[in-house]
């Protein structure tokens, strides 16, 4: 497992972004400089060669005209060839029709030829009266190796370098500023997380102007809100559990001590009262054990085909005495005999009893609770067919602020609004047991006329 990264280590995002963009710009400019140098250098070589060839052609034509006129043409032709040599700064050779050298003008060796640079010849024919009498050849050096020394390329490269450095500085500065602006919401979330980790459950993040940072801050605030709610619920549960355990324990201790001291006689009635206090204490402990067992239900579940009608009838029969004591009528609507669910029978029975017990505790005397089951066909791919069991009571309804929490462990609504007792884990146990078989439970509807709790189960495959 990798070790966690220490906070505050590593390069800041702003500096990293600036470095990446700066390097990217430098690479792009370097590539552009190389390409432009190659293209410009090759184009320059072609232009220079074409101009030199034009000079040689013009000299050959001038020599042809001089020789055609006659007279002192030979001296004038030599002057033309000397001028050509000086203009090209290269030797000019005149070859006769048989290829023999009949004249050479200018330097004996082209500039740079003694350093091993390559040369090439530029030829032009001297034609007099339609007959080729000579060939003028100018031996000029290749200029590709001098491209870097040409003034305009040096100036271009210098301008490119300056532009690159300025661009890198500007982009790095802008990127650092932009990154700091964009990462400010991240620092805000980190600060809020640090405060939350230090115990400040009211810590919240504000986010920035962009959607992503707002989503991040919203997700963090949702998590922090749930943690705050869970902590409040934990403290409330600890207080409730302490009360549920302390009350019968104190009563039991007082009753036993009174009998030991002889204050009250050790009569059957007093012993029964002490036994009732011990039973209340044991009931809370048993519920805690049931919750632990329910949380392990996924490992213990043995789903099988369960006839829903029979399961409802069995759960109603088990709670007949409770409903009689509460003065509440329990009606079970006759279900389709073929309606079957895929669930663990023991888990389903326990979940039904918990939900029906909760309904009895919140239904006033003289009212009724209705239980109905049906098969809901599939409507969409994400809404497959399922078995729905609805427990409908005629109680005062669940306060809106309590609805999101009624399936949380140890949660109990305002005692002034409840008519029953318990540790507040009955519905939590039902949720865990149903989930172990792929089912679920939710509040379908609640108002002043009553509450509908909907249990969903997977339909059993055909027998």
PDB file of C-alpha atoms in Angstrom, residues 223-402:
ATOM      1  CA  UNK A 223     -20.404  15.032   3.039  1.00  0.00           C
ATOM      2  CA  UNK A 224     -19.775  17.469   5.883  1.00  0.00           C
ATOM      3  CA  UNK A 225     -23.507  17.848   6.444  1.00  0.00           C
ATOM      4  CA  UNK A 226     -23.920  14.098   6.652  1.00  0.00           C
ATOM      5  CA  UNK A 227     -21.014  13.837   9.066  1.00  0.00           C
ATOM      6  CA  UNK A 228     -22.505  16.573  11.196  1.00  0.00           C
ATOM      7  CA  UNK A 229     -25.874  14.844  11.124  1.00  0.00           C
ATOM      8  CA  UNK A 230     -24.277  11.490  11.933  1.00  0.00           C
ATOM      9  CA  UNK A 231     -22.382  13.027  14.848  1.00  0.00           C
ATOM     10  CA  UNK A 232     -25.546  14.652  16.172  1.00  0.00           C
ATOM     11  CA  UNK A 233     -27.350  11.345  15.737  1.00  0.00           C
ATOM     12  CA  UNK A 234     -24.529   9.504  17.509  1.00  0.00           C
ATOM     13  CA  UNK A 235     -24.654  11.876  20.461  1.00  0.00           C
ATOM     14  CA  UNK A 236     -28.417  11.674  20.554  1.00  0.00           C
ATOM     15  CA  UNK A 237     -28.265   7.896  20.315  1.00  0.00           C
ATOM     16  CA  UNK A 238     -25.711   7.720  23.114  1.00  0.00           C
ATOM     17  CA  UNK A 239     -27.997   9.872  25.269  1.00  0.00           C
ATOM     18  CA  UNK A 240     -31.069   7.794  24.386  1.00  0.00           C
ATOM     19  CA  UNK A 241     -29.274   4.518  24.955  1.00  0.00           C
ATOM     20  CA  UNK A 242     -27.921   5.766  28.266  1.00  0.00           C
ATOM     21  CA  UNK A 243     -31.460   6.723  29.261  1.00  0.00           C
ATOM     22  CA  UNK A 244     -32.935   3.427  28.030  1.00  0.00           C
ATOM     23  CA  UNK A 245     -30.328   1.470  29.956  1.00  0.00           C
ATOM     24  CA  UNK A 246     -30.133   3.686  33.026  1.00  0.00           C
ATOM     25  CA  UNK A 247     -33.853   3.931  33.747  1.00  0.00           C
ATOM     26  CA  UNK A 248     -34.637   0.210  34.161  1.00  0.00           C
ATOM     27  CA  UNK A 249     -31.248  -0.390  35.761  1.00  0.00           C
ATOM     28  CA  UNK A 250     -31.867   2.355  38.351  1.00  0.00           C
ATOM     29  CA  UNK A 251     -35.380   1.121  39.042  1.00  0.00           C
ATOM     30  CA  UNK A 252     -34.159  -2.465  39.371  1.00  0.00           C
ATOM     31  CA  UNK A 253     -31.318  -1.456  41.653  1.00  0.00           C
ATOM     32  CA  UNK A 254     -33.678   0.630  43.828  1.00  0.00           C
ATOM     33  CA  UNK A 255     -36.246  -2.144  44.095  1.00  0.00           C
ATOM     34  CA  UNK A 256     -33.656  -4.767  45.011  1.00  0.00           C
ATOM     35  CA  UNK A 257     -31.931  -2.463  47.509  1.00  0.00           C
ATOM     36  CA  UNK A 258     -35.281  -1.630  49.115  1.00  0.00           C
ATOM     37  CA  UNK A 259     -36.044  -5.323  49.562  1.00  0.00           C
ATOM     38  CA  UNK A 260     -32.535  -5.965  50.919  1.00  0.00           C
ATOM     39  CA  UNK A 261     -32.928  -3.123  53.437  1.00  0.00           C
ATOM     40  CA  UNK A 262     -36.362  -4.352  54.416  1.00  0.00           C
ATOM     41  CA  UNK A 263     -38.037  -1.154  53.327  1.00  0.00           C
ATOM     42  CA  UNK A 264     -40.439  -3.134  51.147  1.00  0.00           C
ATOM     43  CA  UNK A 265     -41.352  -6.761  51.643  1.00  0.00           C
ATOM     44  CA  UNK A 266     -40.004  -9.456  49.358  1.00  0.00           C
ATOM     45  CA  UNK A 267     -43.459 -10.096  48.025  1.00  0.00           C
ATOM     46  CA  UNK A 268     -44.399 -11.602  44.672  1.00  0.00           C
ATOM     47  CA  UNK A 269     -45.626  -8.255  43.384  1.00  0.00           C
ATOM     48  CA  UNK A 270     -42.361  -6.502  44.229  1.00  0.00           C
ATOM     49  CA  UNK A 271     -40.331  -9.328  42.705  1.00  0.00           C
ATOM     50  CA  UNK A 272     -42.462  -9.129  39.537  1.00  0.00           C
ATOM     51  CA  UNK A 273     -41.828  -5.386  39.345  1.00  0.00           C
ATOM     52  CA  UNK A 274     -38.093  -6.000  39.646  1.00  0.00           C
ATOM     53  CA  UNK A 275     -38.343  -8.697  37.000  1.00  0.00           C
ATOM     54  CA  UNK A 276     -40.130  -6.272  34.654  1.00  0.00           C
ATOM     55  CA  UNK A 277     -37.306  -3.737  35.072  1.00  0.00           C
ATOM     56  CA  UNK A 278     -34.759  -6.454  34.350  1.00  0.00           C
ATOM     57  CA  UNK A 279     -36.748  -7.473  31.264  1.00  0.00           C
ATOM     58  CA  UNK A 280     -36.796  -3.864  30.005  1.00  0.00           C
ATOM     59  CA  UNK A 281     -33.036  -3.693  30.492  1.00  0.00           C
ATOM     60  CA  UNK A 282     -32.580  -6.960  28.692  1.00  0.00           C
ATOM     61  CA  UNK A 283     -34.831  -5.817  25.832  1.00  0.00           C
ATOM     62  CA  UNK A 284     -32.533  -2.927  25.009  1.00  0.00           C
ATOM     63  CA  UNK A 285     -29.513  -5.226  25.075  1.00  0.00           C
ATOM     64  CA  UNK A 286     -31.315  -7.738  22.842  1.00  0.00           C
ATOM     65  CA  UNK A 287     -32.117  -5.003  20.321  1.00  0.00           C
ATOM     66  CA  UNK A 288     -28.455  -4.059  20.207  1.00  0.00           C
ATOM     67  CA  UNK A 289     -27.624  -7.675  19.442  1.00  0.00           C
ATOM     68  CA  UNK A 290     -30.311  -7.793  16.772  1.00  0.00           C
ATOM     69  CA  UNK A 291     -28.826  -4.732  15.092  1.00  0.00           C
ATOM     70  CA  UNK A 292     -25.380  -6.338  15.023  1.00  0.00           C
ATOM     71  CA  UNK A 293     -26.914  -9.488  13.575  1.00  0.00           C
ATOM     72  CA  UNK A 294     -28.829  -7.475  10.942  1.00  0.00           C
ATOM     73  CA  UNK A 295     -25.650  -5.735   9.807  1.00  0.00           C
ATOM     74  CA  UNK A 296     -24.134  -9.181   9.211  1.00  0.00           C
ATOM     75  CA  UNK A 297     -27.250 -10.311   7.317  1.00  0.00           C
ATOM     76  CA  UNK A 298     -25.589 -10.248   3.845  1.00  0.00           C
ATOM     77  CA  UNK A 299     -23.248 -13.010   5.020  1.00  0.00           C
ATOM     78  CA  UNK A 300     -26.078 -15.030   6.544  1.00  0.00           C
ATOM     79  CA  UNK A 301     -28.849 -14.561   3.972  1.00  0.00           C
ATOM     80  CA  UNK A 302     -30.223 -17.711   2.331  1.00  0.00           C
ATOM     81  CA  UNK A 303     -32.725 -16.399  -0.245  1.00  0.00           C
ATOM     82  CA  UNK A 304     -35.407 -18.729  -1.515  1.00  0.00           C
ATOM     83  CA  UNK A 305     -38.909 -18.626  -2.933  1.00  0.00           C
ATOM     84  CA  UNK A 306     -41.290 -17.122  -0.358  1.00  0.00           C
ATOM     85  CA  UNK A 307     -45.083 -16.910  -0.779  1.00  0.00           C
ATOM     86  CA  UNK A 308     -45.849 -13.309   0.080  1.00  0.00           C
ATOM     87  CA  UNK A 309     -49.426 -13.907   1.253  1.00  0.00           C
ATOM     88  CA  UNK A 310     -48.323 -16.563   3.746  1.00  0.00           C
ATOM     89  CA  UNK A 311     -45.491 -14.369   5.043  1.00  0.00           C
ATOM     90  CA  UNK A 312     -47.886 -11.460   5.654  1.00  0.00           C
ATOM     91  CA  UNK A 313     -50.393 -13.684   7.434  1.00  0.00           C
ATOM     92  CA  UNK A 314     -47.676 -15.150   9.659  1.00  0.00           C
ATOM     93  CA  UNK A 315     -46.314 -11.716  10.626  1.00  0.00           C
ATOM     94  CA  UNK A 316     -49.842 -10.438  11.395  1.00  0.00           C
ATOM     95  CA  UNK A 317     -50.571 -13.469  13.599  1.00  0.00           C
ATOM     96  CA  UNK A 318     -47.350 -12.934  15.544  1.00  0.00           C
ATOM     97  CA  UNK A 319     -48.355  -9.358  16.370  1.00  0.00           C
ATOM     98  CA  UNK A 320     -52.016 -10.005  17.127  1.00  0.00           C
ATOM     99  CA  UNK A 321     -51.477  -9.511  20.900  1.00  0.00           C
ATOM    100  CA  UNK A 322     -49.612  -6.218  20.403  1.00  0.00           C
ATOM    101  CA  UNK A 323     -52.353  -4.805  18.191  1.00  0.00           C
ATOM    102  CA  UNK A 324     -55.018  -5.872  20.705  1.00  0.00           C
ATOM    103  CA  UNK A 325     -53.182  -4.085  23.511  1.00  0.00           C
ATOM    104  CA  UNK A 326     -52.826  -0.956  21.366  1.00  0.00           C
ATOM    105  CA  UNK A 327     -56.474  -1.034  20.323  1.00  0.00           C
ATOM    106  CA  UNK A 328     -55.445  -0.935  16.642  1.00  0.00           C
ATOM    107  CA  UNK A 329     -56.932  -3.095  13.902  1.00  0.00           C
ATOM    108  CA  UNK A 330     -54.545  -4.919  11.567  1.00  0.00           C
ATOM    109  CA  UNK A 331     -56.012  -5.766   8.153  1.00  0.00           C
ATOM    110  CA  UNK A 332     -54.109  -7.934   5.679  1.00  0.00           C
ATOM    111  CA  UNK A 333     -55.377  -7.654   2.124  1.00  0.00           C
ATOM    112  CA  UNK A 334     -55.601 -11.010   0.439  1.00  0.00           C
ATOM    113  CA  UNK A 335     -52.662 -11.381  -1.931  1.00  0.00           C
ATOM    114  CA  UNK A 336     -52.472 -13.326  -5.172  1.00  0.00           C
ATOM    115  CA  UNK A 337     -51.707 -16.957  -4.233  1.00  0.00           C
ATOM    116  CA  UNK A 338     -49.092 -17.095  -6.978  1.00  0.00           C
ATOM    117  CA  UNK A 339     -47.313 -13.937  -5.768  1.00  0.00           C
ATOM    118  CA  UNK A 340     -43.850 -14.998  -4.560  1.00  0.00           C
ATOM    119  CA  UNK A 341     -40.687 -13.104  -3.687  1.00  0.00           C
ATOM    120  CA  UNK A 342     -37.030 -14.077  -3.608  1.00  0.00           C
ATOM    121  CA  UNK A 343     -35.874 -13.484  -0.025  1.00  0.00           C
ATOM    122  CA  UNK A 344     -34.596 -15.088   3.143  1.00  0.00           C
ATOM    123  CA  UNK A 345     -37.799 -16.212   4.960  1.00  0.00           C
ATOM    124  CA  UNK A 346     -36.468 -15.428   8.451  1.00  0.00           C
ATOM    125  CA  UNK A 347     -35.135 -12.030   7.437  1.00  0.00           C
ATOM    126  CA  UNK A 348     -38.363 -11.111   5.637  1.00  0.00           C
ATOM    127  CA  UNK A 349     -40.481 -12.179   8.611  1.00  0.00           C
ATOM    128  CA  UNK A 350     -38.384 -10.168  11.058  1.00  0.00           C
ATOM    129  CA  UNK A 351     -38.480  -7.099   8.792  1.00  0.00           C
ATOM    130  CA  UNK A 352     -42.273  -7.310   8.416  1.00  0.00           C
ATOM    131  CA  UNK A 353     -42.734  -7.608  12.175  1.00  0.00           C
ATOM    132  CA  UNK A 354     -40.522  -4.573  12.797  1.00  0.00           C
ATOM    133  CA  UNK A 355     -42.410  -2.444  10.273  1.00  0.00           C
ATOM    134  CA  UNK A 356     -45.812  -3.564  11.579  1.00  0.00           C
ATOM    135  CA  UNK A 357     -44.685  -2.933  15.176  1.00  0.00           C
ATOM    136  CA  UNK A 358     -43.590   0.570  14.228  1.00  0.00           C
ATOM    137  CA  UNK A 359     -46.969   1.161  12.536  1.00  0.00           C
ATOM    138  CA  UNK A 360     -48.840  -0.010  15.659  1.00  0.00           C
ATOM    139  CA  UNK A 361     -46.820   2.313  17.894  1.00  0.00           C
ATOM    140  CA  UNK A 362     -47.668   5.338  15.729  1.00  0.00           C
ATOM    141  CA  UNK A 363     -51.348   4.594  15.070  1.00  0.00           C
ATOM    142  CA  UNK A 364     -53.895   6.009  17.539  1.00  0.00           C
ATOM    143  CA  UNK A 365     -56.264   3.669  19.361  1.00  0.00           C
ATOM    144  CA  UNK A 366     -59.346   2.860  17.339  1.00  0.00           C
ATOM    145  CA  UNK A 367     -57.574   3.297  14.002  1.00  0.00           C
ATOM    146  CA  UNK A 368     -56.306   0.591  11.639  1.00  0.00           C
ATOM    147  CA  UNK A 369     -53.232  -0.560   9.713  1.00  0.00           C
ATOM    148  CA  UNK A 370     -53.605  -2.066   6.245  1.00  0.00           C
ATOM    149  CA  UNK A 371     -51.045  -4.374   4.601  1.00  0.00           C
ATOM    150  CA  UNK A 372     -51.262  -5.005   0.836  1.00  0.00           C
ATOM    151  CA  UNK A 373     -48.936  -6.756  -1.622  1.00  0.00           C
ATOM    152  CA  UNK A 374     -48.809  -6.718  -5.417  1.00  0.00           C
ATOM    153  CA  UNK A 375     -46.515  -7.385  -8.363  1.00  0.00           C
ATOM    154  CA  UNK A 376     -45.353  -4.200 -10.086  1.00  0.00           C
ATOM    155  CA  UNK A 377     -44.418  -4.863 -13.732  1.00  0.00           C
ATOM    156  CA  UNK A 378     -41.297  -3.404 -15.293  1.00  0.00           C
ATOM    157  CA  UNK A 379     -41.718   0.044 -16.841  1.00  0.00           C
ATOM    158  CA  UNK A 380     -38.146   0.964 -17.810  1.00  0.00           C
ATOM    159  CA  UNK A 381     -34.832  -0.916 -17.957  1.00  0.00           C
ATOM    160  CA  UNK A 382     -33.781   0.891 -14.767  1.00  0.00           C
ATOM    161  CA  UNK A 383     -37.165   0.067 -13.130  1.00  0.00           C
ATOM    162  CA  UNK A 384     -37.484  -3.745 -13.321  1.00  0.00           C
ATOM    163  CA  UNK A 385     -40.447  -5.757 -12.088  1.00  0.00           C
ATOM    164  CA  UNK A 386     -40.656  -6.133  -8.318  1.00  0.00           C
ATOM    165  CA  UNK A 387     -42.941  -7.195  -5.485  1.00  0.00           C
ATOM    166  CA  UNK A 388     -44.283  -4.234  -3.497  1.00  0.00           C
ATOM    167  CA  UNK A 389     -45.606  -4.596   0.059  1.00  0.00           C
ATOM    168  CA  UNK A 390     -47.299  -1.498   1.434  1.00  0.00           C
ATOM    169  CA  UNK A 391     -47.941  -0.922   5.147  1.00  0.00           C
ATOM    170  CA  UNK A 392     -50.545   1.848   5.436  1.00  0.00           C
ATOM    171  CA  UNK A 393     -51.276   3.325   8.871  1.00  0.00           C
ATOM    172  CA  UNK A 394     -53.668   6.038  10.033  1.00  0.00           C
ATOM    173  CA  UNK A 395     -51.229   7.811  12.285  1.00  0.00           C
ATOM    174  CA  UNK A 396     -50.358  11.522  12.408  1.00  0.00           C
ATOM    175  CA  UNK A 397     -47.690  11.184   9.724  1.00  0.00           C
ATOM    176  CA  UNK A 398     -43.942  11.700   9.892  1.00  0.00           C
ATOM    177  CA  UNK A 399     -42.561  15.253  10.196  1.00  0.00           C
ATOM    178  CA  UNK A 400     -40.807  16.309   6.999  1.00  0.00           C
ATOM    179  CA  UNK A 401     -37.502  16.862   8.825  1.00  0.00           C
ATOM    180  CA  UNK A 402     -37.603  13.289  10.158  1.00  0.00           C
TER     181      UNK A 402
END
